[in-house]
Coordinates of C-alpha atoms in Angstrom, one line a residue:
M90 CA 13.3 -14.2 4.7
H91 CA 10.9 -16.9 4.7
H92 CA 7.6 -16.1 3.5
P93 CA 4.7 -18.2 3.3
C94 CA 1.8 -18.1 1.5
L95 CA -1.3 -17.2 3.6
H96 CA -4.9 -18.0 2.1
T97 CA -7.1 -16.8 5.0
R98 CA -6.6 -16.5 8.5
R99 CA -8.6 -20.1 9.7
D100 CA -6.6 -21.4 7.0
F101 CA -3.9 -20.2 8.2
L102 CA -4.3 -20.9 11.8
R103 CA -5.6 -24.5 11.3
T104 CA -2.1 -25.3 9.7
T105 CA -0.3 -26.5 12.8
L106 CA 3.1 -27.2 10.7
L107 CA 2.6 -23.9 8.9
G108 CA 2.2 -22.1 12.4
G109 CA 5.2 -23.8 13.9
A110 CA 7.4 -22.8 10.8
L111 CA 6.1 -19.1 11.2
T112 CA 6.8 -19.3 14.9
W113 CA 10.5 -20.2 14.4
T114 CA 10.7 -17.3 12.1
V115 CA 8.9 -14.9 13.8
P116 CA 8.8 -16.1 17.0
T117 CA 7.7 -12.8 19.1
F118 CA 5.2 -12.0 16.8
L119 CA 3.2 -15.0 16.1
A120 CA 3.8 -16.7 19.6
D121 CA 2.2 -13.7 21.2
T122 CA -0.5 -13.5 18.7
F123 CA -1.5 -17.4 18.5
S124 CA -3.3 -17.4 21.5
T125 CA -5.5 -14.7 20.9
L126 CA -6.4 -15.8 17.5
H127 CA -6.7 -19.5 18.2
A128 CA -10.3 -19.1 20.0
A129 CA -11.7 -17.5 17.0
A130 CA -10.2 -19.8 14.6
F131 CA -11.6 -22.3 16.5
D132 CA -15.0 -21.2 16.6
S133 CA -14.8 -20.5 12.4
A134 CA -14.1 -24.1 11.9
T135 CA -18.0 -24.4 12.2
Q136 CA -18.7 -21.2 11.0
I137 CA -20.5 -21.2 7.7
A138 CA -20.7 -17.4 7.1
T139 CA -18.4 -17.0 4.3
G140 CA -20.9 -14.9 2.3
K141 CA -19.4 -16.1 -1.0
D142 CA -22.9 -17.3 -2.3
A143 CA -24.4 -14.9 0.2
P144 CA -26.6 -11.4 -0.7
I145 CA -24.2 -8.3 -0.7
L146 CA -24.9 -4.9 0.3
V147 CA -22.8 -2.0 -1.2
L148 CA -23.2 1.4 0.5
L149 CA -22.5 4.3 -1.7
Q150 CA -22.2 7.7 0.5
L151 CA -22.9 10.8 -1.3
A152 CA -20.6 13.0 0.9
G153 CA -20.9 16.6 1.6
G154 CA -24.7 16.7 1.6
N155 CA -26.3 16.1 -1.7
D156 CA -29.3 18.7 -3.2
G157 CA -32.4 15.9 -2.8
L158 CA -34.4 18.8 -4.6
N159 CA -32.5 19.0 -7.4
T160 CA -31.8 15.2 -7.7
L161 CA -35.3 13.7 -7.3
I162 CA -37.3 16.9 -8.6
P163 CA -40.9 18.0 -7.8
Y164 CA -41.2 19.3 -11.1
A165 CA -45.2 19.9 -11.1
N166 CA -44.9 22.0 -7.9
D167 CA -44.6 25.7 -7.9
F168 CA -43.3 26.0 -4.7
Y169 CA -40.2 24.5 -6.0
Y170 CA -39.9 26.9 -9.0
Q171 CA -41.0 30.1 -6.4
A172 CA -37.9 28.6 -4.1
R173 CA -35.3 28.3 -6.7
P174 CA -35.3 30.7 -9.7
T175 CA -31.7 29.8 -10.9
L176 CA -31.2 26.6 -9.8
A177 CA -34.5 25.0 -10.7
V178 CA -35.0 22.2 -13.5
K179 CA -37.1 22.8 -15.9
P180 CA -40.1 20.6 -16.3
G181 CA -39.0 20.0 -20.0
D182 CA -35.8 18.8 -19.0
V183 CA -36.6 16.5 -16.1
L184 CA -36.4 12.7 -16.9
K185 CA -40.3 12.0 -15.4
L186 CA -40.9 9.3 -13.1
D187 CA -44.6 10.2 -12.7
G188 CA -47.0 13.1 -13.1
Q189 CA -45.4 14.9 -9.8
V190 CA -41.2 14.0 -9.7
G191 CA -38.5 13.0 -12.2
L192 CA -34.7 12.7 -11.8
H193 CA -32.2 15.6 -12.6
P194 CA -31.1 15.3 -16.5
S195 CA -27.7 14.2 -15.8
L196 CA -29.6 11.0 -14.4
V197 CA -29.8 9.2 -17.3
G198 CA -28.1 6.0 -15.9
F199 CA -30.7 6.4 -13.0
K200 CA -33.5 6.5 -15.5
A201 CA -32.2 3.3 -17.6
L202 CA -32.1 1.3 -14.5
Y203 CA -35.4 2.8 -13.1
D204 CA -37.1 1.5 -16.6
S205 CA -35.7 -1.8 -15.9
G206 CA -37.0 -2.1 -12.9
N207 CA -33.8 -2.1 -11.0
L208 CA -34.3 0.9 -9.2
G209 CA -36.1 2.1 -6.2
V210 CA -36.6 5.7 -4.9
I211 CA -37.1 6.4 -1.3
Q212 CA -38.5 9.9 -0.9
G213 CA -37.9 12.4 2.1
V214 CA -35.8 10.3 3.8
G215 CA -34.3 11.5 7.2
Y216 CA -34.5 11.9 11.4
P217 CA -36.2 13.5 13.7
N218 CA -34.5 16.8 15.3
P219 CA -32.1 17.3 12.2
N220 CA -28.2 17.9 12.6
R221 CA -26.9 20.2 10.1
S222 CA -23.0 19.3 11.0
H223 CA -21.1 17.4 8.4
F224 CA -19.4 15.6 11.0
R225 CA -22.2 14.9 13.2
S226 CA -25.0 14.5 10.8
T227 CA -22.6 11.7 9.0
E228 CA -22.2 10.1 12.6
I229 CA -25.8 9.5 13.1
W230 CA -25.9 7.9 9.6
E231 CA -23.0 5.7 9.9
T232 CA -24.1 5.0 13.7
A233 CA -28.0 4.8 13.2
S234 CA -28.1 6.9 16.4
D235 CA -30.9 9.4 17.3
S236 CA -29.6 12.9 16.7
G237 CA -29.3 13.5 20.8
R238 CA -27.6 10.6 21.5
N239 CA -23.4 9.7 20.7
V240 CA -23.0 6.5 19.7
H241 CA -19.7 5.3 19.0
Y242 CA -19.8 1.6 16.8
G243 CA -21.3 1.6 13.6
W244 CA -24.4 -0.1 12.5
I245 CA -22.8 -2.5 9.7
G246 CA -19.8 -2.9 12.5
R247 CA -22.6 -4.1 15.0
Y248 CA -24.0 -6.6 12.0
F249 CA -20.8 -7.8 11.9
D250 CA -20.7 -8.7 15.2
N251 CA -24.5 -10.1 15.3
A252 CA -24.6 -11.8 12.1
C253 CA -21.1 -12.5 10.9
S254 CA -19.0 -14.2 13.9
G255 CA -16.0 -16.0 12.9
S256 CA -15.8 -14.4 9.4
D257 CA -12.8 -13.4 7.5
P258 CA -11.6 -10.0 8.1
T259 CA -12.8 -9.7 4.5
V260 CA -16.3 -9.6 5.6
G261 CA -16.3 -5.8 4.9
V262 CA -14.6 -3.9 2.4
S263 CA -14.3 0.0 2.2
I264 CA -12.6 0.8 -0.8
S265 CA -10.9 4.0 0.9
S266 CA -7.9 4.8 3.0
E267 CA -9.8 4.6 6.2
M268 CA -12.6 2.5 7.9
P269 CA -15.9 4.3 8.1
Q270 CA -17.6 4.7 11.0
A271 CA -19.9 2.8 9.7
F272 CA -17.7 -0.5 10.6
W273 CA -16.3 0.3 13.7
S274 CA -17.4 -2.4 16.4
P275 CA -15.9 -3.9 19.8
L276 CA -14.7 -6.6 17.6
P277 CA -13.3 -4.8 15.0
K278 CA -13.9 -6.4 11.4
G279 CA -13.5 -5.4 7.7
V280 CA -10.7 -3.7 5.7
A281 CA -9.8 -0.8 3.8
L282 CA -7.6 -0.3 0.9
R283 CA -7.5 1.9 -2.2
N284 CA -6.0 -0.5 -4.2
P285 CA -5.2 -4.0 -4.0
G286 CA -1.6 -3.6 -5.3
S287 CA -0.9 -1.3 -1.9
Y288 CA -3.0 -3.3 0.5
R289 CA -0.2 -5.7 1.6
F290 CA 3.0 -5.9 3.5
D291 CA 5.9 -5.9 1.7
S292 CA 7.5 -9.2 1.7
G293 CA 10.8 -8.8 -0.2
R294 CA 13.7 -6.0 -0.9
R295 CA 13.4 -4.3 -3.8
A296 CA 15.7 -2.2 -6.1
G297 CA 16.2 0.8 -4.4
M298 CA 15.0 -0.4 -1.0
S299 CA 17.2 -0.3 1.9
D300 CA 15.1 -2.6 3.6
D301 CA 12.5 -5.4 4.1
L302 CA 9.5 -3.5 4.9
T303 CA 7.9 -6.8 6.5
E304 CA 10.7 -7.6 8.4
A305 CA 11.4 -4.2 9.9
Y306 CA 7.4 -4.2 10.9
Y307 CA 8.0 -7.0 12.7
K308 CA 11.0 -6.0 14.3
E309 CA 9.5 -2.9 15.1
L310 CA 6.5 -4.8 16.7
N311 CA 9.0 -7.2 18.5
L312 CA 10.9 -3.9 19.9
A313 CA 7.9 -2.4 21.0
D314 CA 7.1 -5.7 23.0
G315 CA 10.4 -6.0 24.6
S316 CA 9.4 -3.5 27.3
N317 CA 6.4 -5.0 28.9
G318 CA 4.3 -5.6 26.1
D319 CA 1.9 -3.1 26.9
H320 CA 2.2 0.8 25.4
S321 CA 1.3 3.6 27.7
P322 CA -1.0 6.5 25.8
G323 CA 2.1 8.5 25.7
D324 CA 4.0 5.7 23.7
M325 CA 1.5 5.8 21.2
E326 CA 2.5 8.2 18.0
G327 CA 1.8 8.4 14.7
A328 CA -1.5 8.4 12.6
S329 CA -2.2 4.6 12.7
I330 CA -1.8 4.6 16.7
G331 CA -4.0 7.8 16.9
K332 CA -6.9 6.0 15.0
L333 CA -6.8 3.2 17.7
S334 CA -7.0 6.3 20.4
S335 CA -9.8 8.1 18.7
G336 CA -11.6 4.7 18.4
S337 CA -11.8 4.0 14.9
M338 CA -10.1 0.7 15.7
T339 CA -10.0 -0.5 19.2
A340 CA -8.7 -3.5 21.3
G341 CA -11.0 -5.6 22.9
A342 CA -11.2 -5.2 27.3
S343 CA -9.0 -8.3 27.4
E344 CA -6.9 -7.3 25.0
S345 CA -3.7 -5.1 25.0
P346 CA -3.0 -2.3 22.5
L347 CA -0.2 -4.1 21.2
R348 CA -2.2 -7.2 20.8
F349 CA -4.3 -5.9 18.9
I350 CA -1.9 -4.3 16.6
E351 CA -0.3 -7.8 16.0
R352 CA -3.8 -9.3 15.4
T353 CA -4.5 -6.1 13.3
A354 CA -1.2 -6.9 11.2
L355 CA -1.6 -10.6 11.0
D356 CA -5.4 -10.1 9.5
A357 CA -4.1 -7.5 7.3
Q358 CA -1.2 -10.2 6.2
V359 CA -3.8 -12.8 5.2
S360 CA -6.5 -10.5 3.9
S361 CA -4.2 -9.1 1.4
D362 CA -2.8 -11.9 -0.1
K363 CA -6.5 -13.3 -0.3
I364 CA -7.4 -9.8 -2.2
L365 CA -4.6 -9.8 -4.5
S366 CA -5.8 -13.2 -5.7
I367 CA -9.0 -12.5 -5.8
T368 CA -8.4 -9.2 -7.9
K369 CA -6.5 -11.3 -10.5
A370 CA -9.3 -13.9 -10.9
G371 CA -11.8 -11.6 -11.4
Q372 CA -12.8 -9.9 -14.2
N373 CA -15.0 -6.7 -15.7
R374 CA -17.0 -7.5 -18.5
V375 CA -18.3 -3.8 -19.1
V376 CA -16.3 -0.5 -20.0
Y377 CA -16.7 1.9 -17.4
P378 CA -16.8 6.0 -17.5
Q379 CA -13.2 7.4 -16.3
S380 CA -13.9 8.5 -12.6
A381 CA -12.7 7.8 -9.1
L382 CA -16.0 6.3 -8.4
A383 CA -16.2 4.4 -11.4
N384 CA -12.6 2.8 -10.7
D385 CA -14.1 2.2 -6.9
L386 CA -17.7 0.4 -8.3
K387 CA -15.2 -1.3 -11.0
L388 CA -13.1 -3.0 -8.1
V389 CA -15.7 -3.7 -6.2
A390 CA -17.3 -5.8 -9.4
R391 CA -14.0 -7.5 -9.8
L392 CA -13.7 -8.5 -6.1
I393 CA -17.6 -10.0 -6.5
D394 CA -16.8 -11.6 -9.9
G395 CA -13.6 -13.3 -8.3
G396 CA -15.3 -14.8 -5.2
L397 CA -14.4 -12.6 -2.2
S398 CA -16.6 -13.7 0.5
S399 CA -17.4 -10.0 2.0
R400 CA -21.0 -9.0 2.7
V401 CA -20.6 -5.7 2.6
Y402 CA -18.9 -2.9 0.7
F403 CA -18.4 0.6 1.4
V404 CA -17.7 3.4 -1.6
S405 CA -17.8 7.2 -1.5
Q406 CA -18.2 10.0 -3.7
G407 CA -18.0 13.5 -2.8
S408 CA -18.0 17.2 -3.7
Y409 CA -21.7 17.7 -2.6
D410 CA -21.3 20.6 -0.7
T411 CA -22.7 23.0 -3.3
H412 CA -22.9 26.3 -1.1
R413 CA -21.5 27.8 -4.5
G414 CA -22.0 27.2 -8.3
Q415 CA -24.2 24.5 -8.1
A416 CA -25.2 24.7 -11.4
G417 CA -21.8 23.2 -12.5
T418 CA -21.1 21.0 -9.8
H419 CA -24.1 19.1 -9.1
P420 CA -24.8 18.2 -12.5
R421 CA -21.2 16.8 -13.1
N422 CA -21.5 14.8 -9.7
L423 CA -24.9 13.0 -10.8
K424 CA -23.9 12.5 -14.3
D425 CA -20.4 10.7 -12.6
L426 CA -23.2 9.0 -10.1
G427 CA -25.4 7.6 -13.0
D428 CA -22.9 6.6 -15.3
A429 CA -20.6 4.8 -13.2
L430 CA -23.6 3.0 -11.1
L431 CA -25.3 2.0 -14.4
A432 CA -21.7 0.5 -15.8
F433 CA -21.6 -1.4 -12.4
C434 CA -24.9 -2.7 -12.5
N435 CA -24.4 -3.7 -16.1
D436 CA -20.9 -5.4 -15.1
L437 CA -22.6 -7.5 -12.5
K438 CA -25.5 -8.7 -14.9
A439 CA -23.0 -9.9 -17.2
Q440 CA -21.1 -11.6 -14.2
R441 CA -24.9 -13.3 -13.2
N442 CA -24.0 -11.5 -10.3
F443 CA -26.7 -8.9 -9.7
D444 CA -29.4 -10.6 -8.1
R445 CA -27.1 -11.1 -5.0
V446 CA -26.3 -7.5 -4.7
V447 CA -28.3 -4.2 -3.4
V448 CA -26.7 -1.0 -3.6
M449 CA -28.0 1.5 -1.0
T450 CA -26.9 5.3 -1.4
F451 CA -26.9 7.7 1.2
S452 CA -26.1 11.1 2.5
E453 CA -25.9 13.0 5.6
F454 CA -28.6 15.4 4.8
G455 CA -30.2 17.2 1.6
R456 CA -30.1 20.8 1.1
R457 CA -32.6 23.7 2.4
V458 CA -35.4 24.3 -0.3
H459 CA -34.3 28.1 -1.0
E460 CA -31.4 28.5 -2.9
N461 CA -28.9 31.1 -1.5
G462 CA -27.3 33.9 -2.9
S463 CA -24.1 32.1 -4.1
G464 CA -25.8 30.2 -6.4
G465 CA -25.9 27.2 -4.2
T466 CA -27.8 25.8 -1.4
D467 CA -27.0 25.3 2.2
H468 CA -27.1 22.7 4.8
G469 CA -30.8 21.0 4.8
T470 CA -32.4 17.9 5.9
A471 CA -34.2 15.1 4.2
S472 CA -33.5 14.0 0.7
P473 CA -34.2 10.6 -1.3
Q474 CA -32.3 7.2 -1.1
F475 CA -32.0 5.2 -4.3
I476 CA -31.6 1.3 -3.9
F477 CA -30.5 -0.7 -7.0
G478 CA -30.2 -4.4 -7.7
G479 CA -31.6 -6.9 -9.4
R480 CA -34.2 -8.4 -6.6
V481 CA -35.3 -4.5 -5.7
K482 CA -38.7 -3.1 -5.5
A483 CA -38.5 -0.8 -8.5
G484 CA -41.0 2.4 -8.3
L485 CA -41.5 5.4 -5.9
A486 CA -41.7 4.6 -2.1
G487 CA -42.5 7.0 0.8
A488 CA -44.0 10.2 0.7
Y489 CA -42.1 13.6 -0.9
P490 CA -41.9 15.8 1.8
S491 CA -44.4 19.1 1.4
L492 CA -42.7 22.1 -0.1
D493 CA -45.2 24.4 1.1
P494 CA -43.5 27.3 3.0
A495 CA -46.4 27.0 5.7
G496 CA -45.5 22.9 6.2
L497 CA -41.4 23.6 6.1
D498 CA -39.6 23.6 9.5
H499 CA -37.5 26.8 9.7
G500 CA -37.4 26.5 6.0
D501 CA -36.4 23.1 5.7
L502 CA -38.3 19.9 4.5
V503 CA -39.9 17.5 7.0
H504 CA -38.8 13.7 6.5
T505 CA -41.1 11.5 5.8
V506 CA -39.2 8.3 6.2
D507 CA -36.9 7.4 9.3
F508 CA -33.3 6.1 7.7
R509 CA -33.5 3.6 10.5
S510 CA -36.6 1.9 8.7
V511 CA -34.5 1.5 5.4
Y512 CA -31.6 0.1 7.6
A513 CA -34.3 -2.5 9.1
G514 CA -35.8 -3.3 5.8
L515 CA -32.1 -4.3 4.4
L516 CA -31.1 -6.0 7.4
E517 CA -34.2 -8.3 8.0
N518 CA -35.1 -8.6 4.4
W519 CA -31.9 -8.7 2.3
L520 CA -29.2 -9.6 4.8
K521 CA -31.7 -11.8 6.9
T522 CA -30.9 -10.7 10.4
D523 CA -32.8 -9.0 13.5
S524 CA -32.6 -5.5 13.1
Q525 CA -33.3 -4.6 16.5
P526 CA -29.6 -5.5 18.2
V527 CA -27.9 -4.1 15.0
L528 CA -30.2 -1.0 15.3
Q529 CA -30.3 -1.2 19.2
G530 CA -33.9 -0.3 18.9
R531 CA -37.2 -1.6 16.9
F532 CA -37.8 0.5 13.5
Q533 CA -40.5 -0.2 11.1
P534 CA -38.7 -2.3 8.4
L535 CA -39.4 -0.6 4.9
S536 CA -38.9 -3.6 2.3
M537 CA -37.1 -2.2 -0.8
V538 CA -36.2 -5.8 -2.0
V539 CA -38.6 -8.9 -3.0

């Protein structure tokens, strides 16, 4: 099967001769997809937002609900030690940032970045009427919605729609097997991949394989099209179709589900070639620790070094739901987090890319102030956020929530900073776009960059 080398969707669609050759080779697939894509390609001919030299935002999710009290520790506060007789970190072990708070001793990497002026710490981040469900609170953080309002699309997806029109699919890259809700949008952009090698259509027969996977895929699409060009909901079976019906990636109002699948397949084909090429071109210049998170950040650094024109990357670290046995799990997570981020930042410095990258951590909620009877902590509310980069405002921002029992909300911390103010600051001061249409409301920007 003829398999042309594709570079970008724009290059591909602008090349009439190549388009003609492909149309001849796989007529149904491309003939039906060309008309859908052509308008976007035409628009992109004047689109400058490649992001190749533009600021980059890396979102780092701490999934499970990170215990903020044992991450940014109020070591001078007696209420902290009264609430946590077994889990509290002793004052002498805390990596002190000032006379009141300090970092967990496992966060040596964070302390090094703080001391070098590359870490800003936002205290007491949360939102009104907090929800303690992992699913719901993650949804709130990823859609930037109020707790009482269900919003389908993600805040990064809205940023793509508002500020990155005509950009390549790789404008957003999630190092994951599924697209995060933060990327969902009416006009889906972004790609999700675990590793560049697997993120592609197989273009040829391999030993031990009975069929050409690409051809089989195209055939499947074409056979489906042989009925009436549309699929009824009953036709949609399988995991990938299930995502469509659940809304993680949806066709536009004027686009049939099948056309959407075809368009997405073509985007994947083009972007996979691009990502593979860039991964080979990029290099890591420091040694990373051995962990899943470090490997993910290592890949992001390599894609940045290779020149991928992404504006936003998304990575995630799990195992923060520490209801029991927190004394062992939480310090390990934090050490992994701190060491991996230190290596990532040092790699970007060696690449001379550090000044164009900001990393923002987030977690769906913190933990309750009092430890439980199982050596752990239960779902709580506010927790700190950490902002890394060569151009961040280093130091402490916001106010630490009161730990006085009289000032708690049913045993939980009361947030002092709305997380959407953090988003607004990054959108306006880092990504240089109006935050109101992205956040669907006006929030006072908290500037964390210079």
